[in-house]
């Protein structure tokens, strides 16, 4: 495929610390370009997909993502999302999307009350999203989580609607692919690790696929498929319009 | 004006920290404690030319709704006193 | 400023009568109070190294790779392709004993500033911790707080914490040890040193506001023993703000990389006082500091308080007129305070001003260089013995159930997995981690290069107590061996020397002996000491800790792809023991766990054999002949074998050439082993007891596994090095025999449960 | 009895949370706010046969000192009400 590279933007908030990892992860793909988007700016510089990275924006003070959500760049991200733009929030980025109201629910303190960094098995619950289209339904991805507040919660009515609308994208499961209390690192409702909005163009997940893109490293390469999905989606859309 | 905002976990939302404190109290010899819930206090001062009590109230309420509390998981109340 | 600066005031600040007299001589009369406060901190043990300086001169500190040895904020080592590593370790023992969470957190913050102040981007943190026995609730509280504080600070900064060690001994009960190590990557041509220069240049303070934090904090706390006055020292607790530090890292690295500063220095112990006097002294210039321009958190602070405050997250930069606008722009962009507080002068004096009035005027070099040197006459302590213990059936009745002893050892807090701790640390951020915690060494790749680096942390305090010379030497040897097991070449050392009160002859003797041991081992292994820290007065109520000279070592790879870990990989692989030392009872974990004794004489490392073993081992790994390698440390041969089996199912790490390895993670299938120890005399020495063969400890031993078809080539690489086939990797069970007589068979799942039992002890 | 415990940063001790929130407020359009300090609030219920007000007071004070507050860096106060 010899199309123009897919243009990614990685937002940098003060305290973001996986911004460089996301940037690096995207640059390991051949058909991409990537640039940073500074939180005080409002220009998304024509990117086709926005990543809100992990880390501790504003030190996670007050509530994770609560202050970042008011950054000038976020208003542009909200407009972009409302116009169908692809937005992926990883960990702190997920928390910011939830705070901004772009994704349902909330993320509270892990039940263990400790920061937890460990490998988890994620089951892909739906491939009908721009972020998982390169996966198989039910496929297991082994990716690292690292967070203090990853305990996903949502009220029962919204949860029912999310299920009906196929918005649960990733769940924590055991190595056999089954839901299992021991496999849930943070107490998240129904083992939820990642969700999308009803329009399916905004996606948030607690685990860190950007630390799983190179086979030689401890993180393995299972996260690649999520980035590949975004790339495929943008390229397909470009073909359609072409 | 001095403002004290109380932010508490919403009813029905799990409070892992409160639950953990409740679990650990008996080990320290405290019995008969229940319903532990942990929230936040935010103290601040607001000033403004000719700021009325009503205007201050509205401003703080706005700050709470938009920033200091997350209504999906938290409730808030506040007190304003002249100071 | 009404306080008098009399001898009495000087003694209250911790100075001696002689020191006060010397100060009066330098100052030409009675000093001002601000001057006295400055001298008292700069001449404290913590800042002046007055008891250790002459002894530390014994260390080898240079070599072809060493770009910066001791004396700067961090040592710097060339690791190839234009890259260098800056590294340093720092103790935060006393603050952590007062407030474990904040004490440990600010310890991490401080050591990280030492790294980026030189222009290096911090890329790894390690932590070496010591507590009293876990059965004490207070010790569990300290452990929980310290680990939580390290996690809080390091995770927020986005620096992976990928290694460390935790030990529990009664000697640390009143005085825990928190040693934080940090390293960063830097281009060899981008090093910045903390030297003030350029008369007329601005002195700029960047970062947090100044409060009364730690007034007399780290430096005073670290220069005195703990006693009943502990309570009174509490108000000086410093609270860390990792968010501000993260912004500081980004802003300072940008300033350095864009060449917008002449030089830079972090504010650590003794705050503005030490940073300004060191920068001026090294640069042969003077500095004028206007204390009234320092942004304050508490309005009513006095100049001497401002000068000695240990508020965290602050940096001092020397900036030219042409640079200052850009410096302000960068700081503004990162929402950081940036204030010009003074200027470089040609006076060679450190002058402090307060609303136009001069409140201190000190010759910078004399303040820095004429600090007193004290050598305590050393005295060999009475408890030291020259002979190993006699392992006879009366003093040491042999264990009846060796399998049960093995699980007991695996569950002992000093041996059990520290997963509970390291899973609280982000060990994967920055996308360079090749080997996560749990194996012998931490391994990172260098981006856009084949190269890699590795780190290890080691010190067996019990061995150092029984023989500080041999114990310290063994700590260096073990750190290097851990790197060699991962396939890395050890190249440099940073050390944190934790000891009791150096005014006591016995402690001074321990210190001298340990330094000698480190020096000899570093010479033999070719690993100069590039940086370090001395922490004295680790005593509570007159009781000193075990001497604990913690060694942090850097290793390098030309090709990080050769890296291996400690996990057995495949059934049928041959298990080989490298080295032939017989196990010792003295100072072993077995001695403590099974007999509740700590006594005897620990073995002396044969450095010639050690170097030989490490070279051959690395050659075998580089030739890709080995599947795993693991050092035999606490718990001896049996525990090392058990760890290789346990890791086979729970490594969670990736092998460099095998993308599927992460999948074999926590729920992976166990591999076992079937090994024969051979004749008792060969492995257990004269005592000939199987328990000593299994659990006795000795240096210079490594267990490797190798595919059967590569045994021949391996033999060739090992050559003359003593080595012996022990058995094979099997499934499910660890079975040990001695000349075919069964000693025990235990399911690996059971070994794993014991090994991962630490959380139960903490509940 | 219903207990509400207030835990706030000790005077003179750095409150990084409060400082960061205060610093960010103007960017969010909230002006005239100063002196932001963030603390904790802990609600709980204690019961006990014949528990007197004095005994409850003592018990809560003990609880605060040992578990709910960190007396090295935090101050606490509390209110007890019948309920
Ligand atoms: N405090 C800690 N922080 C991070 N990792 C730790 C800590 N304590 C132990 N570990 C890790 O656990 C593993 C085993 O520790 P230890 O038995 O002390 O190692 P070694 O035998 O190599 O000295 C190592 O990978 C070490 O890095
Ligand atoms: Mg060990």
Short mmCIF file of C-alpha atoms in Angstrom, two decimals, chain A residues 12-19 21 24 38-40 55-61 114-119 121 139-142 144 146 174-175 210-211 214-222, chain C residues 144 151 155-158 240-243 246-247 332-335 420 422-436 445 447 652-656 658-659 662-663 665-667:
data_model
loop_
_atom_site.label_atom_id
_atom_site.label_comp_id
_atom_site.label_asym_id
_atom_site.label_seq_id
_atom_site.Cartn_x
_atom_site.Cartn_y
_atom_site.Cartn_z
CA UNK A 12 1.68 16.18 26.19
CA UNK A 13 0.31 17.34 29.53
CA UNK A 14 2.61 18.39 32.35
CA UNK A 15 3.23 15.11 34.13
CA UNK A 16 2.58 12.86 31.13
CA UNK A 17 5.28 10.21 31.17
CA UNK A 18 4.28 7.73 28.51
CA UNK A 19 4.10 10.42 25.82
CA UNK A 21 6.70 5.77 24.67
CA UNK A 24 8.17 5.75 19.94
CA UNK A 38 1.23 20.59 23.57
CA UNK A 39 -1.50 20.99 26.18
CA UNK A 40 -1.48 24.78 25.99
CA UNK A 55 1.45 9.14 33.14
CA UNK A 56 0.49 11.47 35.94
CA UNK A 57 -0.92 14.62 34.33
CA UNK A 58 -0.81 17.35 36.96
CA UNK A 59 0.62 14.80 39.36
CA UNK A 60 -2.76 13.04 39.45
CA UNK A 61 -3.55 15.59 42.13
CA UNK A 114 -1.58 -0.01 45.73
CA UNK A 115 -0.04 0.92 42.42
CA UNK A 116 0.11 -2.28 40.43
CA UNK A 117 2.50 -3.03 37.59
CA UNK A 118 1.99 -6.49 36.16
CA UNK A 119 1.24 -8.47 33.05
CA UNK A 121 -4.25 -11.12 29.77
CA UNK A 139 -8.11 -13.13 21.09
CA UNK A 140 -5.85 -12.78 24.13
CA UNK A 141 -3.33 -9.95 24.37
CA UNK A 142 -0.64 -9.99 27.05
CA UNK A 144 1.32 -4.63 31.15
CA UNK A 146 0.58 0.05 35.74
CA UNK A 174 -6.82 -15.55 32.99
CA UNK A 175 -4.39 -17.35 30.71
CA UNK A 210 2.65 1.34 23.73
CA UNK A 211 4.98 -0.68 25.98
CA UNK A 214 8.77 -4.78 20.24
CA UNK A 215 9.36 -8.51 20.53
CA UNK A 216 12.85 -8.07 21.96
CA UNK A 217 11.69 -6.25 25.05
CA UNK A 218 10.08 -7.47 28.25
CA UNK A 219 6.74 -6.03 27.15
CA UNK A 220 6.43 -8.27 24.11
CA UNK A 221 4.59 -7.13 20.99
CA UNK A 222 0.91 -7.82 21.59
CA UNK C 144 4.98 -0.55 53.53
CA UNK C 151 6.64 3.85 44.03
CA UNK C 155 6.29 6.08 39.04
CA UNK C 156 5.14 9.66 38.74
CA UNK C 157 8.49 10.66 37.24
CA UNK C 158 8.21 7.93 34.64
CA UNK C 240 8.08 15.33 48.03
CA UNK C 241 6.31 16.72 44.99
CA UNK C 242 7.13 14.38 42.11
CA UNK C 243 4.95 16.36 39.73
CA UNK C 246 8.93 15.77 36.54
CA UNK C 247 8.53 19.27 35.14
CA UNK C 332 7.33 29.55 32.15
CA UNK C 333 6.33 26.95 29.59
CA UNK C 334 6.75 24.28 32.28
CA UNK C 335 4.95 26.36 34.94
CA UNK C 420 5.02 -7.64 46.52
CA UNK C 422 8.43 -4.53 42.76
CA UNK C 423 4.92 -4.90 41.42
CA UNK C 424 4.29 -1.50 42.99
CA UNK C 425 6.97 -0.03 40.74
CA UNK C 426 6.54 0.85 37.09
CA UNK C 427 9.41 -1.24 35.71
CA UNK C 428 8.58 -0.91 32.03
CA UNK C 429 8.08 2.81 31.30
CA UNK C 430 10.49 4.35 28.73
CA UNK C 431 10.24 1.19 26.65
CA UNK C 432 13.77 -0.04 27.23
CA UNK C 433 13.28 -2.80 29.79
CA UNK C 434 14.64 -6.12 28.62
CA UNK C 435 14.70 -7.91 31.97
CA UNK C 436 12.11 -7.07 34.61
CA UNK C 445 18.46 -1.77 25.75
CA UNK C 447 17.44 2.74 21.69
CA UNK C 652 6.92 -12.85 32.97
CA UNK C 653 9.99 -11.50 31.25
CA UNK C 654 10.88 -11.94 27.64
CA UNK C 655 13.82 -13.65 26.14
CA UNK C 656 15.38 -11.43 23.59
CA UNK C 658 11.73 -15.33 21.66
CA UNK C 659 8.65 -13.17 21.18
CA UNK C 662 5.89 -13.34 27.77
CA UNK C 663 3.05 -15.75 27.18
CA UNK C 665 4.21 -15.97 32.20
CA UNK C 666 2.59 -16.40 35.54
CA UNK C 667 0.45 -19.33 34.59
#
